[in-house]
Coordinates of C-alpha atoms in Angstrom, one line a residue:
Chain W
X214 CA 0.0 0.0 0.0
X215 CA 1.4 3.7 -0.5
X216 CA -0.5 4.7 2.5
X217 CA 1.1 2.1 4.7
X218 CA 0.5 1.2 8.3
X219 CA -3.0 2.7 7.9
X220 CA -4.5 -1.0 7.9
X221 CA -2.8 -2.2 11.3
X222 CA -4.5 -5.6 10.6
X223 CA -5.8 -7.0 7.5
X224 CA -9.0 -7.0 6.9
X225 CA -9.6 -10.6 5.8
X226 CA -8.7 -11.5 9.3
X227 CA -10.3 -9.0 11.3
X228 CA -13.2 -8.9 9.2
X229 CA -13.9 -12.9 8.7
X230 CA -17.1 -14.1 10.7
X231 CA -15.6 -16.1 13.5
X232 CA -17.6 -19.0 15.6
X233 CA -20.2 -17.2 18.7
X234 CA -19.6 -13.9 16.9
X235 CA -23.3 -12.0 17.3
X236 CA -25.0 -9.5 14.6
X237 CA -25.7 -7.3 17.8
X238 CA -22.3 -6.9 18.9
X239 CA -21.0 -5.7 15.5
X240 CA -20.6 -1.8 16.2
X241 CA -22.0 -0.7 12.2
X242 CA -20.0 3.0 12.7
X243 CA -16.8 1.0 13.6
X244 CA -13.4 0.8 10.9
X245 CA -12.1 -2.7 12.2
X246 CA -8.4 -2.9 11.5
X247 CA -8.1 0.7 9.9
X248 CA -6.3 3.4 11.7
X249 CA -7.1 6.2 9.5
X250 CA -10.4 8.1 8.7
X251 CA -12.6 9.9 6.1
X252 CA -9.9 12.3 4.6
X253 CA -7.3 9.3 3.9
X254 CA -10.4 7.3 1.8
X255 CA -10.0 9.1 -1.1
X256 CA -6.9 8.5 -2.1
X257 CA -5.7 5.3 -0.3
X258 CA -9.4 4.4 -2.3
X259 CA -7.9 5.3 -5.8
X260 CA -4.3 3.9 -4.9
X261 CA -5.6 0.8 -4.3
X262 CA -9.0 0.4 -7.1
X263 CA -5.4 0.6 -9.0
X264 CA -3.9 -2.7 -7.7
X265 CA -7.7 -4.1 -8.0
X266 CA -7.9 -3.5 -11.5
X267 CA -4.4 -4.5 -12.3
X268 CA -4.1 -8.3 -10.6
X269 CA -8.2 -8.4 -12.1
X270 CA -6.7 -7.9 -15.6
X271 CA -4.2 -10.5 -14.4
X272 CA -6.7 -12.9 -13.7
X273 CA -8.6 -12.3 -16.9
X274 CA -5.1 -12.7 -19.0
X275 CA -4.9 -16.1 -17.5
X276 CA -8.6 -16.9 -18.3
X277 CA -7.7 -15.7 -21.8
X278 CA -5.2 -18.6 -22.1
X279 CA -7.6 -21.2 -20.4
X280 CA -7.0 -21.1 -16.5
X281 CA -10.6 -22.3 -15.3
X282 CA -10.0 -20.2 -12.2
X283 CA -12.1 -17.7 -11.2
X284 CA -13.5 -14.8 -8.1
X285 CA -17.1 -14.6 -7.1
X286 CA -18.0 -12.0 -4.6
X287 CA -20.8 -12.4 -3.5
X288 CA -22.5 -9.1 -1.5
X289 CA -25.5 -9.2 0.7
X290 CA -27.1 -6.8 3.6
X291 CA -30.1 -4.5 4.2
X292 CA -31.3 -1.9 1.7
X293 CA -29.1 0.8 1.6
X294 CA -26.4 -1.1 3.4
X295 CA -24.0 -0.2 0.2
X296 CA -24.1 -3.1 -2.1
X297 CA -24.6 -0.7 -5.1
X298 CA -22.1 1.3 -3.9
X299 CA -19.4 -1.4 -3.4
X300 CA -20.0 -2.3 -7.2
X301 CA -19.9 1.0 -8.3
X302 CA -16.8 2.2 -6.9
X303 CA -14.9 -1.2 -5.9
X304 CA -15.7 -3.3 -8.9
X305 CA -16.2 -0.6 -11.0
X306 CA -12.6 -0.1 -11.3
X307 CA -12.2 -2.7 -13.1
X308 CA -12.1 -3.8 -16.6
X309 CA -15.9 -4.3 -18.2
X310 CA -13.7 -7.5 -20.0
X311 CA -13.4 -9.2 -17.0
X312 CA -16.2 -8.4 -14.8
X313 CA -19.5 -10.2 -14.6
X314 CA -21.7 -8.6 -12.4
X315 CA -25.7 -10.0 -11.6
X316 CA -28.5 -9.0 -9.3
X317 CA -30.6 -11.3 -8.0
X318 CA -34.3 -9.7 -7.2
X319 CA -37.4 -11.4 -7.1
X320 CA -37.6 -15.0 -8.9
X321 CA -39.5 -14.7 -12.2
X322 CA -42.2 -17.4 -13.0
X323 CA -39.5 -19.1 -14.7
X324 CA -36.9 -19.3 -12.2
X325 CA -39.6 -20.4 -9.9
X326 CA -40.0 -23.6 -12.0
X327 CA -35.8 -24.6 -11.7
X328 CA -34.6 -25.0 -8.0
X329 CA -33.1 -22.1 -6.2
X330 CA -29.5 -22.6 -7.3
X331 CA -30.5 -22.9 -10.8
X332 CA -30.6 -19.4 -11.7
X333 CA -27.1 -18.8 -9.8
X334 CA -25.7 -21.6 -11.6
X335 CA -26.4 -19.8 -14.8
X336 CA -24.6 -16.6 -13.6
X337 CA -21.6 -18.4 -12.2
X338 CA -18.2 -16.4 -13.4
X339 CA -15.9 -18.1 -16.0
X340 CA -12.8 -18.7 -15.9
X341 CA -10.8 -15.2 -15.5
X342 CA -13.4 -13.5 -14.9
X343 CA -14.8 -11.5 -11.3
X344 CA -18.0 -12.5 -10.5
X345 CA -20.2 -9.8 -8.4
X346 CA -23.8 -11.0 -7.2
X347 CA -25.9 -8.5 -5.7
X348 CA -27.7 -10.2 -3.7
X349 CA -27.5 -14.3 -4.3
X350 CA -28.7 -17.9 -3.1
X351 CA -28.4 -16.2 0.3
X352 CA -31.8 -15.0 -0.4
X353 CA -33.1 -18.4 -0.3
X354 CA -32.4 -18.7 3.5
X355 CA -33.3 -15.0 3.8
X356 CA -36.2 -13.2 2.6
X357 CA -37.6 -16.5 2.2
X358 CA -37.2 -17.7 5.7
X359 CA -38.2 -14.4 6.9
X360 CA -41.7 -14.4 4.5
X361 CA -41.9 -18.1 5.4
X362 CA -42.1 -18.5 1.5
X363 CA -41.1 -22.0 1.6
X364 CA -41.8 -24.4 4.8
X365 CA -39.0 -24.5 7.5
X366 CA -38.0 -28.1 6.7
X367 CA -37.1 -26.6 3.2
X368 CA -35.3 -23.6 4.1
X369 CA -33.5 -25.5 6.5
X370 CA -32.1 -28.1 4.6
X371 CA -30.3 -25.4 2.2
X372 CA -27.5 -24.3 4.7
X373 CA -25.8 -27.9 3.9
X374 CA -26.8 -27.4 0.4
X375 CA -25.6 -24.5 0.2
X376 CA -22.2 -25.5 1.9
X377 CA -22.1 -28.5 -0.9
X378 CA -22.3 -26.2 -4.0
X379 CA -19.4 -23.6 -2.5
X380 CA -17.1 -26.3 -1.7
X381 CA -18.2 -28.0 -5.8
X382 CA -17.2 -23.8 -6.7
X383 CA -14.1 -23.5 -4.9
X384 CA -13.1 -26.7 -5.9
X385 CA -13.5 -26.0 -9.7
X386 CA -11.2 -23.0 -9.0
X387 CA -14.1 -20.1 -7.4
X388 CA -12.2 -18.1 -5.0
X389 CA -15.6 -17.1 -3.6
X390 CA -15.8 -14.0 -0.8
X391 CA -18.7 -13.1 0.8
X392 CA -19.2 -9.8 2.3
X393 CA -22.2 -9.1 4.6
X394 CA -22.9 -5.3 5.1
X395 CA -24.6 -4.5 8.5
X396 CA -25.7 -0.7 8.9
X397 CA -27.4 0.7 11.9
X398 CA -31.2 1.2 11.9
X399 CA -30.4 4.6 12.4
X400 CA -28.3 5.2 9.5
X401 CA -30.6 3.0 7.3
X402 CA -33.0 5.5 8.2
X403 CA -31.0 8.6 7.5
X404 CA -30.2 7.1 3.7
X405 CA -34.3 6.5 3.2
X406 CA -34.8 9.8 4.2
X407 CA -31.9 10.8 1.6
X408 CA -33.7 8.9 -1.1
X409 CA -36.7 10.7 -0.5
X410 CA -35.8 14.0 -0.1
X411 CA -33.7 13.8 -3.1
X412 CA -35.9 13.7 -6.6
X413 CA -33.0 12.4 -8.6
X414 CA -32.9 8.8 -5.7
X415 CA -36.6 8.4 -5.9
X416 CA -36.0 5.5 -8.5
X417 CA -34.1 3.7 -5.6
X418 CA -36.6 3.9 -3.2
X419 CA -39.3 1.5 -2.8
X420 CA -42.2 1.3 -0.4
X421 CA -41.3 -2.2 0.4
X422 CA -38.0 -1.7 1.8
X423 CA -39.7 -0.1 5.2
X424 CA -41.8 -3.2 5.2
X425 CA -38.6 -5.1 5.1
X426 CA -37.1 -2.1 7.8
X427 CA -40.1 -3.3 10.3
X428 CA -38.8 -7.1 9.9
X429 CA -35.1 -6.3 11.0
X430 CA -35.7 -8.8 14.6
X431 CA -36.1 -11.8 11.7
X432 CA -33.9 -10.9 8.9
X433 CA -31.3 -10.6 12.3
X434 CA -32.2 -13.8 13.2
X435 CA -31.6 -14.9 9.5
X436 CA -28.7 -13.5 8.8
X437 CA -27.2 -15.1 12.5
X438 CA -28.1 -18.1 11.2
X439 CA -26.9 -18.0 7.5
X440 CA -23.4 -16.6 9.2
X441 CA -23.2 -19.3 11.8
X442 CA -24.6 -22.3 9.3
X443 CA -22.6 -21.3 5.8
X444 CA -19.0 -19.4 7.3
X445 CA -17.3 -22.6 6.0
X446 CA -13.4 -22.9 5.5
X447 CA -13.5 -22.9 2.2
X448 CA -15.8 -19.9 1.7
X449 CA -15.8 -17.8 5.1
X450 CA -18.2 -14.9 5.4
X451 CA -16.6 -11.0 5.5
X452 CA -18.5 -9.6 8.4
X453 CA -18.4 -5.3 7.1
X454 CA -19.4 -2.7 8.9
X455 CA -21.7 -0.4 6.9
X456 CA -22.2 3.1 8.7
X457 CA -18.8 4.5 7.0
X458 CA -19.2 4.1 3.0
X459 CA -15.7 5.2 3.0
X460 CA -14.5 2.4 5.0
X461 CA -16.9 -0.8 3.9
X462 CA -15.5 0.2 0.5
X463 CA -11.9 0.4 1.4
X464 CA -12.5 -3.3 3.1
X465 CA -13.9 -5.0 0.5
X466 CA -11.5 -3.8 -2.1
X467 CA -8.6 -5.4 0.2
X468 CA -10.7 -8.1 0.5
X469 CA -10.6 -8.8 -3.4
X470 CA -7.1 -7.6 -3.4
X471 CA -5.8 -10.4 -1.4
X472 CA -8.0 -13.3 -2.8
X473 CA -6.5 -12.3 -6.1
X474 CA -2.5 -12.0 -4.1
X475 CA -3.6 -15.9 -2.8
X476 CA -3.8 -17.0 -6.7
X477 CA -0.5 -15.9 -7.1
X478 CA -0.7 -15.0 -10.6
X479 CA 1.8 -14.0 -13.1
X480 CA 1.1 -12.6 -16.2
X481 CA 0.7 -15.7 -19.3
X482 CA 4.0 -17.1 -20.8
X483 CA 3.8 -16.8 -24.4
X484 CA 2.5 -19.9 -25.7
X485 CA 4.4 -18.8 -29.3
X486 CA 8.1 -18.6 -30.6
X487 CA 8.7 -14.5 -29.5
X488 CA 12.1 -14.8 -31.4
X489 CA 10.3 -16.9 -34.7
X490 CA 7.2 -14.0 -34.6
X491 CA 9.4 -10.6 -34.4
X492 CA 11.5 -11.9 -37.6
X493 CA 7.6 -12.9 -39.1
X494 CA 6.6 -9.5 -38.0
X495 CA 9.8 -7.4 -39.4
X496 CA 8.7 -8.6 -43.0
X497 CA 5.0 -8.3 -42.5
Chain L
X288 CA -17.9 20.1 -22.2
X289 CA -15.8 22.1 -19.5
X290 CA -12.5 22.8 -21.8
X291 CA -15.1 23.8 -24.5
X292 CA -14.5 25.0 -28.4
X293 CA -11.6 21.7 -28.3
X294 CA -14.5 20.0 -30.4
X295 CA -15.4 22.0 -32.9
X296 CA -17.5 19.6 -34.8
X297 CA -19.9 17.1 -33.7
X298 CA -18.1 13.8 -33.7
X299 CA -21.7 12.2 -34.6
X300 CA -21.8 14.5 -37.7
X301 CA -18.0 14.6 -38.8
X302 CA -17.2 10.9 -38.5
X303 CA -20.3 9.2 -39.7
X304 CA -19.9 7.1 -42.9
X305 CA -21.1 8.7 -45.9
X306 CA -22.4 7.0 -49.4
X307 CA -19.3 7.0 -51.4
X308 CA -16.3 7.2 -48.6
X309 CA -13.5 5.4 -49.3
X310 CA -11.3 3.7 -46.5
X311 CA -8.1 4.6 -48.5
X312 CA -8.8 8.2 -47.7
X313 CA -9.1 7.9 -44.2
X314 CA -6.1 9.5 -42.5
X315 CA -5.9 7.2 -39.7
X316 CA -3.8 9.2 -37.6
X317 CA -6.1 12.8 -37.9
X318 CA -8.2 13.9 -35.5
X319 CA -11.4 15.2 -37.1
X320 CA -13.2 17.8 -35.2
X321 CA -10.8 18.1 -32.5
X322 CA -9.0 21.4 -32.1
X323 CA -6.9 20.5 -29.2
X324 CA -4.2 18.2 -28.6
X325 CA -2.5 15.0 -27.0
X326 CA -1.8 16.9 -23.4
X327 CA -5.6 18.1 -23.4
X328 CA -6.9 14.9 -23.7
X329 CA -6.9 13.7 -20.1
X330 CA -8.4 15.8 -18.0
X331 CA -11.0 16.4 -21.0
X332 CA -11.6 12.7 -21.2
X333 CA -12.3 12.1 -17.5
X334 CA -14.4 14.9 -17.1
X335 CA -16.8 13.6 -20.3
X336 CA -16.3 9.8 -18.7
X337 CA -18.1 11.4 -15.9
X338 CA -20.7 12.7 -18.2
X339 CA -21.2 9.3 -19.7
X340 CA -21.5 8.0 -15.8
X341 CA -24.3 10.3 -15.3
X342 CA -26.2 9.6 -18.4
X343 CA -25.8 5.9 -18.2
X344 CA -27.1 5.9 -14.6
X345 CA -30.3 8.0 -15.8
X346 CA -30.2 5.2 -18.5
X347 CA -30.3 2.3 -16.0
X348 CA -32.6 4.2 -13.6
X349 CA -35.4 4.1 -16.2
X350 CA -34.7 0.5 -17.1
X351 CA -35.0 -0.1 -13.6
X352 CA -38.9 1.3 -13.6
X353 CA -39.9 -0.4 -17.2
X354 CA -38.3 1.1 -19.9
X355 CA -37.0 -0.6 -22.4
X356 CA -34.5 1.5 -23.8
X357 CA -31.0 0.5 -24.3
X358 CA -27.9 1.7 -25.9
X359 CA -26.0 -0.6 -28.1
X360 CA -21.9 -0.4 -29.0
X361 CA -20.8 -2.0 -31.4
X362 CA -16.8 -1.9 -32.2
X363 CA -14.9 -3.7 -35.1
X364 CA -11.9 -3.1 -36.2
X365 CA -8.6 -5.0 -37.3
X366 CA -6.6 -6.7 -34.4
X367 CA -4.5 -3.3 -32.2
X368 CA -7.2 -0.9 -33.2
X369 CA -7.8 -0.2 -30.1
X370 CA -11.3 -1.8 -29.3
X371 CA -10.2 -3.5 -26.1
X372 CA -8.6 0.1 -25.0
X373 CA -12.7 2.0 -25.9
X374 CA -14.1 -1.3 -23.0
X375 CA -11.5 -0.3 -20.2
X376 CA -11.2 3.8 -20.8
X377 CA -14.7 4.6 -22.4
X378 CA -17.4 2.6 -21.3
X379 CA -15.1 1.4 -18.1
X380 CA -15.9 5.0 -16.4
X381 CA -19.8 3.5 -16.4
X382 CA -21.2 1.5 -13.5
X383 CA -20.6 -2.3 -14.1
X384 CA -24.8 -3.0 -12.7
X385 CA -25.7 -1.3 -16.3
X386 CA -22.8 -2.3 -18.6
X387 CA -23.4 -5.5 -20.7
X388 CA -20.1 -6.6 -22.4
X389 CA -19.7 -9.4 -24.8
X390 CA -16.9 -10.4 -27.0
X391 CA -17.2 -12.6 -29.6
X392 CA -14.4 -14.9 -31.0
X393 CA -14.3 -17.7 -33.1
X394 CA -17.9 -19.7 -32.7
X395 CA -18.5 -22.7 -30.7
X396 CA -19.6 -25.7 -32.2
X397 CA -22.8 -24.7 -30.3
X398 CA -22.9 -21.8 -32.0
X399 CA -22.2 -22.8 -35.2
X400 CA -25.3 -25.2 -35.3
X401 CA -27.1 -21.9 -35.0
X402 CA -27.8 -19.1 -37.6
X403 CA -25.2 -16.3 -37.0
X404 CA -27.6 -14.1 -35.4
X405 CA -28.2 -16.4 -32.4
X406 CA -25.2 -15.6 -30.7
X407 CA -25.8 -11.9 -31.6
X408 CA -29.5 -12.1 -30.2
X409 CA -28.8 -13.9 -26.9
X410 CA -26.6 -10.9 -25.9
X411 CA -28.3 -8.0 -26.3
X412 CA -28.6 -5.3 -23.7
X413 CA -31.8 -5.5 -21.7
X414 CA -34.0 -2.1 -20.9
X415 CA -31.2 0.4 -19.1
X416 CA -28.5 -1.3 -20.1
X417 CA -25.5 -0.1 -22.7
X418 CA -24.3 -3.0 -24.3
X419 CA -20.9 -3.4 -25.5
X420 CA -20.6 -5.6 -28.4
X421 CA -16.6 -6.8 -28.8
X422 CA -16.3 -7.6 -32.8
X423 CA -20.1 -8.6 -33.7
X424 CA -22.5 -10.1 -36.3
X425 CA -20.4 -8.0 -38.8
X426 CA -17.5 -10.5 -38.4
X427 CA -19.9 -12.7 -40.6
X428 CA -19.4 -10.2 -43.2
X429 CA -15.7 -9.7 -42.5
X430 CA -13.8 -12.4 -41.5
X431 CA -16.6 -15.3 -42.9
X432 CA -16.2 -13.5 -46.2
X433 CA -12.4 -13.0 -46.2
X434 CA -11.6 -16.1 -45.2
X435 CA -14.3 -17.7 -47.3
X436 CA -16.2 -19.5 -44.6
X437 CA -19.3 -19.4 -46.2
X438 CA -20.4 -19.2 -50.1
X439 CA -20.7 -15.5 -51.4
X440 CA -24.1 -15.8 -51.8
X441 CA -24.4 -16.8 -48.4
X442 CA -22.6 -13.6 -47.0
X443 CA -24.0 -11.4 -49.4
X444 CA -27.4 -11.8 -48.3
X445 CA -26.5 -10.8 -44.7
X446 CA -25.9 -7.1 -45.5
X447 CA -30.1 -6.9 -46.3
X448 CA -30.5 -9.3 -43.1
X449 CA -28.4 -7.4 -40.6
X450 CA -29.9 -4.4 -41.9
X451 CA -33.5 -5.7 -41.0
X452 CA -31.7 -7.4 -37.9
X453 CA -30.5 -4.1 -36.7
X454 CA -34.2 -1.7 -37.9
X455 CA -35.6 -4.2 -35.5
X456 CA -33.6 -3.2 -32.5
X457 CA -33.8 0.4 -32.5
X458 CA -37.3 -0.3 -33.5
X459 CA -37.7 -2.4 -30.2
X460 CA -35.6 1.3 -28.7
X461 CA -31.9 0.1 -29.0
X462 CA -30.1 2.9 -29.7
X463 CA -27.1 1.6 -32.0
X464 CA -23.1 3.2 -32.2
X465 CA -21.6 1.4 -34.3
X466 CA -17.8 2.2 -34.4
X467 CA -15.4 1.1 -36.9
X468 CA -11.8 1.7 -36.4
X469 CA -8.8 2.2 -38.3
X470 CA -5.2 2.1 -37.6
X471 CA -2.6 2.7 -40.3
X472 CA -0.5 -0.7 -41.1
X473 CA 2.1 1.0 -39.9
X474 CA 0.7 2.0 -36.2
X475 CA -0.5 -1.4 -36.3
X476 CA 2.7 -2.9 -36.6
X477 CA 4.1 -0.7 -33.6
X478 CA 1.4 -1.7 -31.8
X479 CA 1.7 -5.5 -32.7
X480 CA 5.9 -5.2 -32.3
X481 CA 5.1 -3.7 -28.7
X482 CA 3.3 -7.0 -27.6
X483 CA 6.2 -9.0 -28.6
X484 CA 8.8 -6.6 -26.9
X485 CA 6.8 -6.5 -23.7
X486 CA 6.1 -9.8 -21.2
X487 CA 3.5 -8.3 -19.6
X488 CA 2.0 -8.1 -23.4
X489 CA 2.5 -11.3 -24.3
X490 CA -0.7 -12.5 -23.7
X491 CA -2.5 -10.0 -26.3
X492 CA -0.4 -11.8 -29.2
X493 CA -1.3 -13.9 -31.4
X494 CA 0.6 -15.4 -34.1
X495 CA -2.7 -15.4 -36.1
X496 CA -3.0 -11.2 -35.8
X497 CA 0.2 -11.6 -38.7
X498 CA -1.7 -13.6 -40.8
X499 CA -4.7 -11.4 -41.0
X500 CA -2.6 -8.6 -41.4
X501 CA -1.3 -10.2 -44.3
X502 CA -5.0 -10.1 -45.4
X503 CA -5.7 -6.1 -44.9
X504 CA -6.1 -5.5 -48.6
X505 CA -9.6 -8.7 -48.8
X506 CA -10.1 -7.3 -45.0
X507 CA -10.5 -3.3 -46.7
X508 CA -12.5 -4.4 -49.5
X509 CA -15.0 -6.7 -46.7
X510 CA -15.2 -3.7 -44.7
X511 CA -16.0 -1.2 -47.6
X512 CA -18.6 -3.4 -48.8
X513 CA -20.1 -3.2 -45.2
X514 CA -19.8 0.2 -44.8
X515 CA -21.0 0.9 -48.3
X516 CA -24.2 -1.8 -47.2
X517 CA -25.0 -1.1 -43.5
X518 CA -25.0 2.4 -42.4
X519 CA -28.6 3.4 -42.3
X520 CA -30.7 5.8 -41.2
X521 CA -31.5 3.9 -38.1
X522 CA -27.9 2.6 -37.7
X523 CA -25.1 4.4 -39.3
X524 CA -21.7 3.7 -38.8
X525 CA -18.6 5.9 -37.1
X526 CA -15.4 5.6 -39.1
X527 CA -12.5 6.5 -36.3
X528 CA -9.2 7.4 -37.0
X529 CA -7.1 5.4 -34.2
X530 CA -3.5 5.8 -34.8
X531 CA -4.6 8.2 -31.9
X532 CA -5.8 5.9 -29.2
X533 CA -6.0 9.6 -26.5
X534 CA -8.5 10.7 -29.5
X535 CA -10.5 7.4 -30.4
X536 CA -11.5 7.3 -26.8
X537 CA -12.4 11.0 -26.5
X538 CA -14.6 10.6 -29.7
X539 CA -16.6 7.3 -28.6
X540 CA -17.4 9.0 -25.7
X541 CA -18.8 12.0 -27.4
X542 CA -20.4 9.4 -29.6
X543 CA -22.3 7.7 -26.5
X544 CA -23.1 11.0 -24.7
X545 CA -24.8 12.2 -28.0
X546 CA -26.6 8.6 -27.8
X547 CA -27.6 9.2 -24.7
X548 CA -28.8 12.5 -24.9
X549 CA -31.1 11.8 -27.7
X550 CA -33.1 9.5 -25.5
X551 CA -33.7 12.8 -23.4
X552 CA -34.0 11.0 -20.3
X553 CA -35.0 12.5 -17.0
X554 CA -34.9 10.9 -13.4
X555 CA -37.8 8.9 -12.8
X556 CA -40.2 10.5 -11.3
X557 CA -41.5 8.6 -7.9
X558 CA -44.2 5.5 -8.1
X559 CA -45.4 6.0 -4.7
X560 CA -46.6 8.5 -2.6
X561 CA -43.5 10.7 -1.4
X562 CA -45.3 12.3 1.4
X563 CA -47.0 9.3 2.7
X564 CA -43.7 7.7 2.6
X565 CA -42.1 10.7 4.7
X566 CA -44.6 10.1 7.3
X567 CA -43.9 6.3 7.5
X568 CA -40.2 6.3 7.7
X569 CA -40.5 9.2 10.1
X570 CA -42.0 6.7 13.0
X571 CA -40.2 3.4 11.1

């Protein structure tokens, strides 16, 4: 990092979801691990979108030349908890080439008829590429256990299921990372009220999301659950405090940065004769 | 623009393909309409990406509530034109939730059982969404007819198709760019001796970029006759000089603002009650 000693511990330790931890002990206006503030975001922010988007090209010049390896990151939390944001300004600085980036909203009729992880199936990142679900088959143990949209018997057997198909991903060469954002009630609030005071957000405000707001003692006790039941070795949940844009966005991009470090990439040996093609290319 | 007067001519209205241009006479290394130079480009170029950024949020805002607009990009252009450099710079400044980019390459076997346009249909941008289109359905008039893949009278009847192909689209409200660049053979061979020189580069070349090289003279005549065939009123083409890769970028921006623009989009207005909603999240 240019800026270093500003992360006194890395984020991907202090940060993963660890065994007992409780949703209401996470302080949401907390910077785990970062000793700076608001004024050093900026450009410890750009610094680093900068490494992002240079190991992501990486990545997708291995994919070029076949590597089946690939990153999913995988975002979930509250309305307004910063999803959007995250992909705006963490992915978003990288290259369109390598990124493939899918919201999952309400099931259509025809997703309905395929089991849950069907649709996610579909959207799965190829090889070289950085995957980015907003939202994802978390839903399915989520909203759905929250609306009681399936029976609990159902819901309840996905946690293993869901276990099963990371460990198939990772094992096919998904370096997946999921990030739960948590923001305060309080905060969620203030970025409603944002929304609505502000004609040019009224598109991203939806009546629904209060109805969702009202819920928050269930979706809690969801998301407990989904963290204590799917924060598996092989893909550990990011546990990201939301109140500070600034800061969730700093943590996830170090989260991405060192999944891609862990591949240990290099850029693609030529797989042609370098000498045999500049001659070729002398007389063409 | 902020650094106005650099542009003194519409790059919609100076670089669009007319009846009778020839590509001999383009001087790939001009810079048509621009009065400025090499050191203005940057700052000019990141203040119109954030222009585009703007516009292609209003874009993906009104997809979001139903409408089916979309912008469509298409680029084509010989190997080290630059195409890959439009993705990361140009339509890289946009936010990845409403960027749909698709390269296509040699068909799969899949794809091959298909008519051409399958492939071409499957892709295309939803409501909100700018597409990027990485090489095309106009490689089945370019490479397919260069390289004799098909009969002539196979290819020759695609020029009618794609045009009906294409009136459909903007019909359905795609707005279509469609940008074809040209380097010089001499840029090109910098370009293509820089990849050799350069590791790191290695991984762009491909001993196959000579041989089509050694083809520029069918490759000119394929993409006269597809100039000459497909730029309609609902779907003209750009012509863009490229030796300049600072001014290519700046000019397919202009191009997609001016897209954009046309739509004359507008923040959507709110689908709910704004007050009523006040009063709920005020004692939510």
């Amino acid at each position: 990092m240019t800026l270093p000693e500003l992360w006194t511990h890395k984020p991907q330790k202090i940060l993963a979801f660890k065994a007992g931890d409780r949703i209401e002990d996470i302080d949401t206006n907390s910077s785990p691990g970062f000793d700076g503030d608001k004024d050093d975001a900026p450009e410890l922010q750009r610094d680093r979108n900068e490494r992002f988007a240079e190991l992501q090209e990486m990545l997708y010049a291995n994919g070029r030349r076949g590597d089946h390896r690939s990153v999913l990151l995988v975002l979930q939390g509250m309305d307004t908890a910063g999803k959007g944001g995250i992909v705006e300004h963490v992915v978003g600085a990288g290259n369109p080439m390598g990124i493939q980036y899918k919201s999952f909203g309400v099931p259509t009729p025809e997703e309905l008829q395929h089991h849950y992880l069907w649709r996610i199936r579909k959207a799965l990142p190829t090889g070289g590429q950085v995957g980015v679900f907003d939202r994802s088959h978390y839903e399915d143990v989520l909203v759905v256990r929250v609306h009681n949209l399936v029976a609990p018997d159902v819901w309840g057997a996905r946690y293993d299921e869901i276990n099963a198909f990371e460990k198939e991903l990772t094992e096919a060469g998904t370096s997946i990372v999921k990030v739960a954002m948590f923001v305060s009630l309080e905060e969620q609030k203030q970025r409603l009220s944002d929304r609505l005071e502000d004609p040019e957000k009224h598109w991203k405000y939806n009546p629904g999301d209060l109805d969702e707001r009202a819920l928050w003692p269930q979706y809690r006790e969801a998301y407990q659950a989904m963290l204590d039941k799917t924060s598996t070795d092989h893909a550990p949940w990011y546990v990201v405090p939301a109140d500070k844009k600034w800061y969730s966005r700093l943590a996830v991009t170090e989260l991405l940065i060192e999944t891609l470090k862990s591949l240990q990439l290099s850029w693609p040996p030529a797989d042609f004769d370098v000498k045999a093609e500049k001659k070729r290319l002398a007389t063409a």
